[in-house]
Tab-separated table of N, CA and C and ligand atoms in Angstrom:
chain	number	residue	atom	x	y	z
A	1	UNK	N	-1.597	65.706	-77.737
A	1	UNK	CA	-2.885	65.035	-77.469
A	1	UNK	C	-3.109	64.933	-75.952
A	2	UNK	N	-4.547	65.450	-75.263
A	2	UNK	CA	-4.298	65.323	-73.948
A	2	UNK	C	-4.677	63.819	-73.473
A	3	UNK	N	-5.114	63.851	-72.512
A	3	UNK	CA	-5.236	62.129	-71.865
A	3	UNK	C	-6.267	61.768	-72.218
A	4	UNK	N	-7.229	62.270	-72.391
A	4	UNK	CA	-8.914	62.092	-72.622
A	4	UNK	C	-8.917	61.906	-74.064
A	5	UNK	N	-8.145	62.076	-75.023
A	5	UNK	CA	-8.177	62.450	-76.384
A	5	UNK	C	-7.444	61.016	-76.505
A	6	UNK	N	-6.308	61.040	-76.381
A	6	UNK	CA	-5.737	59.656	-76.095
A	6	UNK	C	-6.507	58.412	-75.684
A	7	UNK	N	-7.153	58.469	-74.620
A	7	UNK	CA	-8.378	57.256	-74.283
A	7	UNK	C	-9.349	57.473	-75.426
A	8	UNK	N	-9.754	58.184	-76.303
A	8	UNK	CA	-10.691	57.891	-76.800
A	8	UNK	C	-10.554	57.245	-77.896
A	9	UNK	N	-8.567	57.683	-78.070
A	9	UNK	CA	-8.208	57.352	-79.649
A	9	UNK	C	-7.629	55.383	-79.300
A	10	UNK	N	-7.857	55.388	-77.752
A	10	UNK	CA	-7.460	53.820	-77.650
A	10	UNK	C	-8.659	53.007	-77.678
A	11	UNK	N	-9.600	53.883	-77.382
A	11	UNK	CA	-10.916	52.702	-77.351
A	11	UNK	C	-11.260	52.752	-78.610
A	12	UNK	N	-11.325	53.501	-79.578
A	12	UNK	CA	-11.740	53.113	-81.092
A	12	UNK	C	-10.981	52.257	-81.568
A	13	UNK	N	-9.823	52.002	-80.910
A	13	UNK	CA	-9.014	50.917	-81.794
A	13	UNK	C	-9.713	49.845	-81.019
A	14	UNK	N	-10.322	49.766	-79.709
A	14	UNK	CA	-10.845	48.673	-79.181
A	14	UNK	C	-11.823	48.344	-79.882
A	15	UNK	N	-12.858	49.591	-79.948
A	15	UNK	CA	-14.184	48.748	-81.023
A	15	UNK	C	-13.713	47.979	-81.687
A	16	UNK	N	-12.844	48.847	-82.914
A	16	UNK	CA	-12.693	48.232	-83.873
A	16	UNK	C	-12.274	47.018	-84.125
A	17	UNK	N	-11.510	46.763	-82.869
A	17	UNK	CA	-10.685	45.121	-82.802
A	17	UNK	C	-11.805	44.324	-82.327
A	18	UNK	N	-13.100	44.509	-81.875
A	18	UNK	CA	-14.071	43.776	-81.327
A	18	UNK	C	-14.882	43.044	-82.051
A	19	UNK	N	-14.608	43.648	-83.240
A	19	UNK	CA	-15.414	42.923	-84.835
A	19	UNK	C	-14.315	41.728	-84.952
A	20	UNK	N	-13.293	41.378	-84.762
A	20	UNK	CA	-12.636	40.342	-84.728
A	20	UNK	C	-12.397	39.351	-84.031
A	21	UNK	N	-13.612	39.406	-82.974
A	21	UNK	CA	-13.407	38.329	-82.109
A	21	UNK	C	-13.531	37.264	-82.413
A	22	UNK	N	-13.646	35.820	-81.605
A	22	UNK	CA	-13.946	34.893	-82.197
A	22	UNK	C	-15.143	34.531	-80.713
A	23	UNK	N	-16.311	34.805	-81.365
A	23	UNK	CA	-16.926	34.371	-79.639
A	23	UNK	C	-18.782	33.929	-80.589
A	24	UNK	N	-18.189	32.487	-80.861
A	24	UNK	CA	-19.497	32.119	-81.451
A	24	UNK	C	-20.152	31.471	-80.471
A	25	UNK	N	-19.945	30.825	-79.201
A	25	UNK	CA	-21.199	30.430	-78.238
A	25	UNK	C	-21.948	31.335	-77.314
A	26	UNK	N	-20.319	32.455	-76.675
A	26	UNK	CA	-21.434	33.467	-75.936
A	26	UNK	C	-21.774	34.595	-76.851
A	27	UNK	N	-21.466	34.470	-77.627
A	27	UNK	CA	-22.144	35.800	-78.764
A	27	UNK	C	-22.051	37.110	-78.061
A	28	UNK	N	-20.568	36.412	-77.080
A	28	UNK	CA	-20.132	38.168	-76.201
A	28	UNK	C	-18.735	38.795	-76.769
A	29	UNK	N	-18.490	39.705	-77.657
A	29	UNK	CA	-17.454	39.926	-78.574
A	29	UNK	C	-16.513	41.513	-77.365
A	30	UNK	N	-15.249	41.089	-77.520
A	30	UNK	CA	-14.486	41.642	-76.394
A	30	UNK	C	-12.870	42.443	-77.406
A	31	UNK	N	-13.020	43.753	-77.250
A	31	UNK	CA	-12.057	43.827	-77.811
A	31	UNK	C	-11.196	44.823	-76.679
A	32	UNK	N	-9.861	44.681	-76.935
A	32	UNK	CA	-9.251	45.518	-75.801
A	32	UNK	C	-7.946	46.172	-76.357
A	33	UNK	N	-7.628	47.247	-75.863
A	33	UNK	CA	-6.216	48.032	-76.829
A	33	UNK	C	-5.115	48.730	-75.618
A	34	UNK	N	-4.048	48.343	-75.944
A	34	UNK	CA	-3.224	48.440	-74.573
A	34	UNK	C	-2.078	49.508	-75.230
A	35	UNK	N	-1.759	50.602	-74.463
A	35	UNK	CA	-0.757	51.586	-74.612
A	35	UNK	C	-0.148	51.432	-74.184
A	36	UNK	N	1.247	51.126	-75.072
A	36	UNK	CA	2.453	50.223	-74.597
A	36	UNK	C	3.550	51.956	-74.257
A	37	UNK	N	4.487	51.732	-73.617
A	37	UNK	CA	5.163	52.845	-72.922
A	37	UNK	C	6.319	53.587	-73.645
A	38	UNK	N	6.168	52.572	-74.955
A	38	UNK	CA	6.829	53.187	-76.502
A	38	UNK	C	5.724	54.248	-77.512
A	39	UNK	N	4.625	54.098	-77.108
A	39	UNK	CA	3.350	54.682	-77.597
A	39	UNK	C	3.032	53.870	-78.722
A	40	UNK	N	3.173	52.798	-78.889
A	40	UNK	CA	2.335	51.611	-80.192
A	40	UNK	C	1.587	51.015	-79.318
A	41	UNK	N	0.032	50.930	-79.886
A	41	UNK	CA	-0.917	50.245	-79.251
A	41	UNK	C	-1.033	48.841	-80.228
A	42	UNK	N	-0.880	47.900	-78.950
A	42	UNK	CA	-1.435	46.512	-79.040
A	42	UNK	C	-2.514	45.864	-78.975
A	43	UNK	N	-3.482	45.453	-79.566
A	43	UNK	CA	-4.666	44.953	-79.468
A	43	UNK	C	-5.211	43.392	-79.585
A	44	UNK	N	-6.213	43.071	-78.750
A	44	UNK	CA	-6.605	41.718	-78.291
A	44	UNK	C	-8.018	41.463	-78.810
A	45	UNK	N	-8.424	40.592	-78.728
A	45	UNK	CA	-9.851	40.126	-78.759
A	45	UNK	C	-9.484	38.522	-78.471
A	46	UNK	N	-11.346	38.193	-77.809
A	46	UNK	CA	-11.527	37.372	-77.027
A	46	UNK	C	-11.304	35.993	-78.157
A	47	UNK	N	-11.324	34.873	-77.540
A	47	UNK	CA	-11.160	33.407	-78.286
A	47	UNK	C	-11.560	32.478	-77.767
A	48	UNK	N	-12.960	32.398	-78.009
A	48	UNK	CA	-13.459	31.025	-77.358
A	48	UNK	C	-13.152	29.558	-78.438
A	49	UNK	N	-13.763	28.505	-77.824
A	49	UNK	CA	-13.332	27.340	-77.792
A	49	UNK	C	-14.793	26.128	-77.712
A	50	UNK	N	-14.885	25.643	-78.480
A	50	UNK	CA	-15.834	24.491	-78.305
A	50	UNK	C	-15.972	23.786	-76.861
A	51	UNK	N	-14.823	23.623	-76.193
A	51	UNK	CA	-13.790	22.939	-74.697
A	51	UNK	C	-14.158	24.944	-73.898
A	52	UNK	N	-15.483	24.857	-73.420
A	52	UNK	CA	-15.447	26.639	-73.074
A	52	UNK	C	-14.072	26.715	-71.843
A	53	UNK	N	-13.651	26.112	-71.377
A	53	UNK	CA	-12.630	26.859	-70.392
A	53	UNK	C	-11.691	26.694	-71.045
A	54	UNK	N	-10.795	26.664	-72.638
A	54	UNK	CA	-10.173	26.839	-73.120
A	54	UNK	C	-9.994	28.467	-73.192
A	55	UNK	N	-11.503	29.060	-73.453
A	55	UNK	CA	-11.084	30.447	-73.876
A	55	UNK	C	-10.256	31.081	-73.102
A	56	UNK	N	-9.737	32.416	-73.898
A	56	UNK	CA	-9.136	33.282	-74.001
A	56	UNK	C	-9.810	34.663	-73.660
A	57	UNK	N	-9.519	35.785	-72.901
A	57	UNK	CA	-9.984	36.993	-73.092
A	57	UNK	C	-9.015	37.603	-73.666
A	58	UNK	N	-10.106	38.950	-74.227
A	58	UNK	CA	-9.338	39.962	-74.895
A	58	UNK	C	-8.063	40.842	-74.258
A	59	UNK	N	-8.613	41.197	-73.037
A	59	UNK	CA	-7.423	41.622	-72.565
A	59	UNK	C	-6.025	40.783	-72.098
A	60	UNK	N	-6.534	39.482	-72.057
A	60	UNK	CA	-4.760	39.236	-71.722
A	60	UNK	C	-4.222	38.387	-73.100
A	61	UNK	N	-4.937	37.849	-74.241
A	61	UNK	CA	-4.746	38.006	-75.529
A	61	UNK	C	-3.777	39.518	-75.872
A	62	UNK	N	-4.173	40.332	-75.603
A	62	UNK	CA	-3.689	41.509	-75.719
A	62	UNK	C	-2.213	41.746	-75.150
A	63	UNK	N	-2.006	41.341	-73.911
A	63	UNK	CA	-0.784	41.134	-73.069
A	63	UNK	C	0.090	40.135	-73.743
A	64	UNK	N	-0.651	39.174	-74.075
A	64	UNK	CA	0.155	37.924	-74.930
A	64	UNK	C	0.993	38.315	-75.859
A	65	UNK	N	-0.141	39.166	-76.515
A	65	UNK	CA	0.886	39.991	-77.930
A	65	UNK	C	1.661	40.959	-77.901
A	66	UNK	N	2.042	41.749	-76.434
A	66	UNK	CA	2.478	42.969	-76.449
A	66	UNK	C	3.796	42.261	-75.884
A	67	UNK	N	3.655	41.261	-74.974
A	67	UNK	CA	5.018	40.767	-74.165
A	67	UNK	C	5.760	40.087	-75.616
A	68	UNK	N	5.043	39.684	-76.196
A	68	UNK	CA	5.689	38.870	-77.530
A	68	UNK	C	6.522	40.078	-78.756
A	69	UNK	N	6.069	41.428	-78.253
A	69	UNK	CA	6.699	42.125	-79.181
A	69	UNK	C	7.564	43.247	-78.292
A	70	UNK	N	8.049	42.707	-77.110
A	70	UNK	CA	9.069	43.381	-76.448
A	70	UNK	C	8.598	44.119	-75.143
A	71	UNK	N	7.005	44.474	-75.123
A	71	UNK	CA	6.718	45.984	-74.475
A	71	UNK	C	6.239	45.260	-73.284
A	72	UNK	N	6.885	45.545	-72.004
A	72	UNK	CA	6.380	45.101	-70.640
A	72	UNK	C	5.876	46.298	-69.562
A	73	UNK	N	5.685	47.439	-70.363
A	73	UNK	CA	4.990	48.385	-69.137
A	73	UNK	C	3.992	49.375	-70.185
A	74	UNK	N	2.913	49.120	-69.333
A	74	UNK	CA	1.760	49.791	-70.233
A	74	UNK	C	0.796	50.879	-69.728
A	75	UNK	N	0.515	51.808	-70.685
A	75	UNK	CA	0.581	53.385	-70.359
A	75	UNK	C	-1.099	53.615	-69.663
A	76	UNK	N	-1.670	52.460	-70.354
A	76	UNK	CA	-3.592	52.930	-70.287
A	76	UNK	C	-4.332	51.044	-71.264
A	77	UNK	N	-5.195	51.350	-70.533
A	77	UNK	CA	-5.953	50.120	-71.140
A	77	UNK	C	-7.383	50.464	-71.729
A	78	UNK	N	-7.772	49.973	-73.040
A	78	UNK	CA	-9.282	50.481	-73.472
A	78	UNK	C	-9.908	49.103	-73.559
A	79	UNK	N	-11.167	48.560	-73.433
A	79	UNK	CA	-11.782	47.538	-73.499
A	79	UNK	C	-13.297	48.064	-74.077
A	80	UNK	N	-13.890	47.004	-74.818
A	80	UNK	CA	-14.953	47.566	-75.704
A	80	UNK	C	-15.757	46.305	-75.795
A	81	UNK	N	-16.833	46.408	-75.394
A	81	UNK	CA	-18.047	45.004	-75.362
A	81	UNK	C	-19.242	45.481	-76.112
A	82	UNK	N	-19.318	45.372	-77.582
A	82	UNK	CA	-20.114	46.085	-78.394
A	82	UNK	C	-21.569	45.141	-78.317
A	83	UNK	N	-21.052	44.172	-77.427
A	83	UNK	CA	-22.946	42.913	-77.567
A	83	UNK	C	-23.498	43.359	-76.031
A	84	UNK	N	-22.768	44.556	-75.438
A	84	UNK	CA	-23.774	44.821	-74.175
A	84	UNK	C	-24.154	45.965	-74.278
A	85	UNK	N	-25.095	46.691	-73.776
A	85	UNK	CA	-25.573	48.156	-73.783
A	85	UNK	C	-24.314	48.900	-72.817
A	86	UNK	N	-24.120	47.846	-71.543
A	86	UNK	CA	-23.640	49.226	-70.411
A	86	UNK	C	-21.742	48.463	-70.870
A	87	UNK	N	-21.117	49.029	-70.109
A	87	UNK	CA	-19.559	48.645	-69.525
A	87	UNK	C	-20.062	47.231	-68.987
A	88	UNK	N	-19.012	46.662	-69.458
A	88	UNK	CA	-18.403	45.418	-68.602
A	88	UNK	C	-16.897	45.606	-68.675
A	89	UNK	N	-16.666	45.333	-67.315
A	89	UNK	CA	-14.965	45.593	-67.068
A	89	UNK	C	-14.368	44.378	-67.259
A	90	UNK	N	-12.981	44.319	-66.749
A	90	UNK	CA	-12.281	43.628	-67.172
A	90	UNK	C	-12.671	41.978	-65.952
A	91	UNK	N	-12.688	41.238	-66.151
A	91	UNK	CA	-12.646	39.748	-65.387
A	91	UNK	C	-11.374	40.114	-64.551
A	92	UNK	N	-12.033	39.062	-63.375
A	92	UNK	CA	-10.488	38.903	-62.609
A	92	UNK	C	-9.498	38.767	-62.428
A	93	UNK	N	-9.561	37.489	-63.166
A	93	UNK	CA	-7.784	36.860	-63.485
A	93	UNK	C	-7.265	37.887	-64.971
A	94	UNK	N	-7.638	39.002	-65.685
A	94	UNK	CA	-7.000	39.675	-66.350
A	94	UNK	C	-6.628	40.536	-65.940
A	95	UNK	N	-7.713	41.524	-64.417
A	95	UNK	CA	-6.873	42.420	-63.729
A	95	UNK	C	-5.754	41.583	-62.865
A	96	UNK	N	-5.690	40.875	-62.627
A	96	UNK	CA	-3.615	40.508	-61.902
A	96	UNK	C	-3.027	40.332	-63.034
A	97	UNK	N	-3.611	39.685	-64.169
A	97	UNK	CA	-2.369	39.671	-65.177
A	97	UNK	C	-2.074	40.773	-65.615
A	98	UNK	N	-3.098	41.936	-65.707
A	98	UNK	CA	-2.323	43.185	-66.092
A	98	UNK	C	-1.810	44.170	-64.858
A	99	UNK	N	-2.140	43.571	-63.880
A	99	UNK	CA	-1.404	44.440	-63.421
A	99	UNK	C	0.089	44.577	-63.176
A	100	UNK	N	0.510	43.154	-63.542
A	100	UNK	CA	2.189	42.853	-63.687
A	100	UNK	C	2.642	43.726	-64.290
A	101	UNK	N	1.925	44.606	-65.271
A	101	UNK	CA	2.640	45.423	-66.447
A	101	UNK	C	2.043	47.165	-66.105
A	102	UNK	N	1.495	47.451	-65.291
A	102	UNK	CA	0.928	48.533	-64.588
A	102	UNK	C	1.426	48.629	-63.285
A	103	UNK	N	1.202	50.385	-63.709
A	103	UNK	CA	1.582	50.883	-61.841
A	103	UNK	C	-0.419	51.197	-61.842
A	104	UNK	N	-0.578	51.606	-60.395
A	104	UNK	CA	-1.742	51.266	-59.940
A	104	UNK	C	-2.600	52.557	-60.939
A	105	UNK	N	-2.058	53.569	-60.702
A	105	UNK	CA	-2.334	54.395	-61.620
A	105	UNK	C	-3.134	54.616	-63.089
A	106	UNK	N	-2.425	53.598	-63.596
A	106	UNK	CA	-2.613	53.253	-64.862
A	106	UNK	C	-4.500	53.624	-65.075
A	107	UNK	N	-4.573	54.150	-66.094
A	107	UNK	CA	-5.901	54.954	-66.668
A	107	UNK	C	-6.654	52.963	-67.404
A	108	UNK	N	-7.535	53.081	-67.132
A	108	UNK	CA	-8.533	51.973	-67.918
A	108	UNK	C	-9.832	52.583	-67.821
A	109	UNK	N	-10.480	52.169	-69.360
A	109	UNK	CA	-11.728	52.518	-69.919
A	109	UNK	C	-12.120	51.595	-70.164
A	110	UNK	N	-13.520	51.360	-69.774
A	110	UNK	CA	-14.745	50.279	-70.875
A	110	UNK	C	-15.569	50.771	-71.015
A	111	UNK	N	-16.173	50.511	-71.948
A	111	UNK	CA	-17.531	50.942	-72.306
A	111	UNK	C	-18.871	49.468	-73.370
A	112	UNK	N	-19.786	49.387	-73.478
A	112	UNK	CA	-20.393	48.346	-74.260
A	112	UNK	C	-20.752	49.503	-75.362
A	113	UNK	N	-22.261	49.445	-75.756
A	113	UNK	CA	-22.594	49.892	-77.324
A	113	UNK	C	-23.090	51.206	-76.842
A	114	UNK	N	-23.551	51.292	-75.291
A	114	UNK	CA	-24.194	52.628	-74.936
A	114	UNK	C	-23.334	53.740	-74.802
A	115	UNK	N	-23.855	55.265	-74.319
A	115	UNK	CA	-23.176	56.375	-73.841
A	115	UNK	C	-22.379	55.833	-73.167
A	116	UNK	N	-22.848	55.002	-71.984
A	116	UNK	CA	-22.174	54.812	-70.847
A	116	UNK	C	-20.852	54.156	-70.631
A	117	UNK	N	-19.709	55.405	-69.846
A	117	UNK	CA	-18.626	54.385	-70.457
A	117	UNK	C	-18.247	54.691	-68.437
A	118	UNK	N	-16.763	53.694	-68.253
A	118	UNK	CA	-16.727	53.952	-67.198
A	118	UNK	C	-14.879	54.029	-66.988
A	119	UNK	N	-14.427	55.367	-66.137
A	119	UNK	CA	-12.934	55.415	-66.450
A	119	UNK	C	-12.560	55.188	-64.692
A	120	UNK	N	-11.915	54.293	-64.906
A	120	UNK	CA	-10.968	53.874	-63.417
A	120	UNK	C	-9.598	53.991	-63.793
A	121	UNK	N	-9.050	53.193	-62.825
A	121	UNK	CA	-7.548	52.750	-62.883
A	121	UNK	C	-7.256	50.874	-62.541
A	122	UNK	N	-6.424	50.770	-62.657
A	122	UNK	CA	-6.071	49.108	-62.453
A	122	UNK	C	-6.013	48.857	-60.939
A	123	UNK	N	-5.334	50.024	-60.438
A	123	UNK	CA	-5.449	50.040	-58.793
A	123	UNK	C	-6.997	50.244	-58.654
A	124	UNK	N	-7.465	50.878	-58.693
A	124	UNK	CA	-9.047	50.299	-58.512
A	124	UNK	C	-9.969	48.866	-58.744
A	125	UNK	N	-9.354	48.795	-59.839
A	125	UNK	CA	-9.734	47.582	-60.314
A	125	UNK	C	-9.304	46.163	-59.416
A	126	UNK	N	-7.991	46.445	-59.157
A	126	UNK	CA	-7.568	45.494	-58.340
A	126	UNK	C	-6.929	46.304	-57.279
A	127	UNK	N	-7.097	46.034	-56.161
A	127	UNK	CA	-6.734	46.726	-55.110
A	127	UNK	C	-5.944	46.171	-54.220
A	128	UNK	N	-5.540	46.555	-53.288
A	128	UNK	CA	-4.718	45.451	-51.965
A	128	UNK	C	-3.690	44.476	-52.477
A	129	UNK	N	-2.613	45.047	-53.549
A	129	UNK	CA	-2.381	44.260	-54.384
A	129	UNK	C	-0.702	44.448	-53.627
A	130	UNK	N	-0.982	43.703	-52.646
A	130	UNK	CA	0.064	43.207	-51.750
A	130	UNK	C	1.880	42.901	-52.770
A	131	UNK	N	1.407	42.112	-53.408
A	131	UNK	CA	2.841	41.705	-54.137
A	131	UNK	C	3.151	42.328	-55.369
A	132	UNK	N	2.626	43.606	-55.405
A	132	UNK	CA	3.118	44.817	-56.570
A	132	UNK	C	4.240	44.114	-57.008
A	133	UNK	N	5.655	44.634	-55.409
A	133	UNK	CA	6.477	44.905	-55.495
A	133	UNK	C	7.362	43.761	-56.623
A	134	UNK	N	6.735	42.848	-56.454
A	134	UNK	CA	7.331	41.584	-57.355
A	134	UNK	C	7.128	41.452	-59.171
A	135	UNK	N	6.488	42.436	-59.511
A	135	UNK	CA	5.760	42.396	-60.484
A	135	UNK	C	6.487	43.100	-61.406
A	136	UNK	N	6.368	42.510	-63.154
A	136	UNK	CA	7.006	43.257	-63.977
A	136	UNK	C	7.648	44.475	-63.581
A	137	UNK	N	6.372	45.695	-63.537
A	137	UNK	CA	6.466	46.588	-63.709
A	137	UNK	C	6.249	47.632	-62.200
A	138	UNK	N	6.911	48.549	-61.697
A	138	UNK	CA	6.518	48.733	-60.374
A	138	UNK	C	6.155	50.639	-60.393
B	1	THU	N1	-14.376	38.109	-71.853
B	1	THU	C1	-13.289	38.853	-72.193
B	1	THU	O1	-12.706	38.687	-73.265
B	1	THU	N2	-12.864	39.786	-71.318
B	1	THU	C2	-13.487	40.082	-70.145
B	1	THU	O2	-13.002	40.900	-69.392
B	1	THU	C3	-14.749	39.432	-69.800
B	1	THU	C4	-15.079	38.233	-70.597
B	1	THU	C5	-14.874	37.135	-72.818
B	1	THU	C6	-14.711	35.687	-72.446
B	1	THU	C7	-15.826	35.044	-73.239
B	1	THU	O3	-15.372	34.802	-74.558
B	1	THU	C8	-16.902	36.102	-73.301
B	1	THU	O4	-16.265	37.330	-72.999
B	1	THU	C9	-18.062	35.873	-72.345
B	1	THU	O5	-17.620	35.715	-71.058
């Protein structure tokens, strides 16, 4: 499978996990699918909260569950926002939390309900990321 074939086969697992969110106030449903470095993909969705700064995003929901099942270095990230037309990327505080488990490299996709999808890396995403060296994964 090449890399492009692979991202596409991680973001369908993202849609698909996006129907499971739990996001009844912003009616913004977030699903995200993480390629763990064993090749089993882990998947997240978002969890809001009556108390809104309780919630949860999908992507580090996602991290939650992958560190909980052993896997601390991850191959590619897919994220899927099926209540917007364009991409919305990942929030801030989920790019440092993933990047503990990424080299900068690392391939990430989002896309919402449209064509439009958008492929970076985590080093893009987060950049100047001074204290790599300390981090899970290097
Ligand atoms: N959300 C995520 O799950 N991931 C992101 O990267 C952006 C935002 C969630 C949080 C909240 O439930 C909803 O999307 C609207 O912000």
């Amino acid at each position: 499978m090449n890399d492009s074939t692979k991202m596409d086969k991680l973001f369908l697992e993202a849609q698909n996990m996006a129907k499971m969110a739990y996001a009844p106030y912003s009616k913004f449903r977030v699903g995200a699918a993480l390629l763990c470095k064993d090749g089993s993909i882990v998947t997240g969705v978002n969890v809001e909260n009556r108390s809104f700064g309780l919630t949860t995003c999908a992507e580090r929901n996602a991290v939650s569950t992958a560190i909980a099942m052993g896997q601390r270095h991850f191959l590619a990230l897919a994220v899927c926002t099926p209540d917007s037309e364009e991409p919305v990327g990942p929030c801030g505080a989920c790019r440092q939390v993933l990047s503990e488990f990424m080299i900068p490299d690392t391939p990430v996709r989002f896309a919402g309900s449209g064509q439009n999808q958008v492929n970076t890396t985590i080093g893009e995403l987060y950049p100047f990321d001074s204290l790599h060296e300390l981090a899970g994964i290097h």
